[in-house]
Coordinates of C-alpha atoms in Angstrom, one line a residue:
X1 CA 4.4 15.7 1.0
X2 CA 3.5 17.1 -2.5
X3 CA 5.0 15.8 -5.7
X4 CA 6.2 18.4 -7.7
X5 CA 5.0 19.0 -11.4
X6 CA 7.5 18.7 -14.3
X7 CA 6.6 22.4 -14.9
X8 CA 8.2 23.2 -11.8
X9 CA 11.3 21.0 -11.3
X10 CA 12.5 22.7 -14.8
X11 CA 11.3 19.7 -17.1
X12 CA 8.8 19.6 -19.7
X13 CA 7.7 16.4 -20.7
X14 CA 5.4 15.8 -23.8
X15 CA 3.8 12.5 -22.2
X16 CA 0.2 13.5 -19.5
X17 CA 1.3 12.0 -16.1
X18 CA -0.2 8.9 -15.7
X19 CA -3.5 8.6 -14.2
X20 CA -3.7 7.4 -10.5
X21 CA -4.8 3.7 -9.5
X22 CA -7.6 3.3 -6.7
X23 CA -5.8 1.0 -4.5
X24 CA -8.0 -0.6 -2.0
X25 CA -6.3 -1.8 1.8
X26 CA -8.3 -4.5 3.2
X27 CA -8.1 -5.8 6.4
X28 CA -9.9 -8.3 9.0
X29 CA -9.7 -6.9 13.0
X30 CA -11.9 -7.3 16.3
X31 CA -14.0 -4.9 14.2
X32 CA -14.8 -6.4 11.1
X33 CA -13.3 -5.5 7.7
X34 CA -11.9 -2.5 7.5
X35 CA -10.8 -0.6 3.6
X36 CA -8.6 2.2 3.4
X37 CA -8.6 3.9 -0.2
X38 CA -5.3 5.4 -1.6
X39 CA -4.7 7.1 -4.8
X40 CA -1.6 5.8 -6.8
X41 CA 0.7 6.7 -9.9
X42 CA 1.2 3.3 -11.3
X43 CA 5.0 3.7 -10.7
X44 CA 4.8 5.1 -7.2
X45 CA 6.4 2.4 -4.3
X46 CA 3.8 0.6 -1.6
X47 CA 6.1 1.9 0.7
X48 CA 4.6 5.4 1.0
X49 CA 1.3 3.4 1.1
X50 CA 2.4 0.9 3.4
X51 CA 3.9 3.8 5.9
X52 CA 0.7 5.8 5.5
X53 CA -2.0 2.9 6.6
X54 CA 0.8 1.9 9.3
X55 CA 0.2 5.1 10.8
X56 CA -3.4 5.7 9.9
X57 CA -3.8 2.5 12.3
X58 CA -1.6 3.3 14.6
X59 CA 0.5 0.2 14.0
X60 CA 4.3 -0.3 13.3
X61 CA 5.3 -1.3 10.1
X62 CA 7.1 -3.9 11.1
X63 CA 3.9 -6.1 12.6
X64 CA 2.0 -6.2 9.1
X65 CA 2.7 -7.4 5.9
X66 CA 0.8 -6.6 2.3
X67 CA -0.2 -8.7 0.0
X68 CA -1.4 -9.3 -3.7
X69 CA -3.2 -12.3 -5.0
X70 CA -1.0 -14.2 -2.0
X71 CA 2.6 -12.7 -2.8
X72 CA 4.0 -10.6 0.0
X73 CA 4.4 -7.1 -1.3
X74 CA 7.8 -5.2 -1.4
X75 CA 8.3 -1.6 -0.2
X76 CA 9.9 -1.2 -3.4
X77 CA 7.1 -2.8 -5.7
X78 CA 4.7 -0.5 -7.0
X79 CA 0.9 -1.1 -8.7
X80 CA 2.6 -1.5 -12.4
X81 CA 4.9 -4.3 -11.0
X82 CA 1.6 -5.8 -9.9
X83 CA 0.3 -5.2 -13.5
X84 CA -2.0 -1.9 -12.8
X85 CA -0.4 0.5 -14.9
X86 CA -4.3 2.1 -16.2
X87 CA -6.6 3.0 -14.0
X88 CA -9.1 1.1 -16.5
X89 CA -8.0 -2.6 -14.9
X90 CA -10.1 -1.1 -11.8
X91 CA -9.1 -1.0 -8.2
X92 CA -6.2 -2.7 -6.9
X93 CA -6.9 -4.9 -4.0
X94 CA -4.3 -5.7 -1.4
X95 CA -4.4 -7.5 2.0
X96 CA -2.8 -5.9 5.1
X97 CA -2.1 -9.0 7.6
X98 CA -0.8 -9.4 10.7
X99 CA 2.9 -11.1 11.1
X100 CA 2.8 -14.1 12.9
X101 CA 4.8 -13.7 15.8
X102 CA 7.7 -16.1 16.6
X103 CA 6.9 -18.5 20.0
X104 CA 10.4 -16.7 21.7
X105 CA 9.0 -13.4 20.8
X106 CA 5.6 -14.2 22.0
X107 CA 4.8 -11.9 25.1
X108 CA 4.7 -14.6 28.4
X109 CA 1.6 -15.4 29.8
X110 CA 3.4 -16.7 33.2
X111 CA 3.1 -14.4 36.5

C-alpha cells in the first residue's frame, strides 16, 4: 500500500516529512541469524512491520513476539515511542522471538 502525499490528500503542510528510520529484524532459526531491513517514519506502528516480516517468513503473527532492549513491542508502538524519531540515532534493532508455547497447547508426542 502507498502512503499518500500531503499534496495529494488536499493538505499542505509547511514541516518536510520526517525522514525514515532503518529498522533492523533480527532473528535466530535452524539457519543462523537472519536480518530483515524495513524503512520507517518514526511515527508509523510496528504493526505494518510486524505483519510484513510475519509473512515474509511465512509465519503467523500470533507465534512471534518483537522486542526492544527486552520490552515486548506493541502493534501500536512505533520507532519514536522507542526513542528513534531521526534517522541520525542509527538503526533500530529489534528481536523477532518465538512464543513459548503453553504445555496444554504443546502438539503430543504420544501415538
Amino acid at each position: 500500500m502507498l502512503d499518500q502525499c500531503d499534496f495529494c490528500s488536499g493538505s499542505v503542510s509547511a514541516e518536510p516529512p520526517a525522514e525514515k528510520i532503518s529498522v533492523i529484524v533480527e532473528a535466530y532459526g535452524a539457519e543462523g541469524k537472519n536480518e530483515l531491513d524495513f524503512l520507517m517514519r518514526p511515527t508509523t506502528e510496528f504493526g505494518k512491520m510486524m505483519k510484513a516480516w510475519c509473512q515474509h517468513h511465512e509465519i503467523p503473527e500470533a507465534a512471534v513476539d518483537f522486542e526492544h532492549q527486552g520490552r515486548k513491542l506493541a502493534s501500536q508502538d512505533t520507532p519514536g515511542t522507542c526513542g528513534w524519531t531521526s534517522p541520525s540515532k542509527g538503526q533500530l534493532l529489534l528481536h523477532a522471538i518465538p512464543k513459548k508455547v503453553a504445555l496444554n497447547e504443546a502438539p503430543s508426542t504420544a501415538p
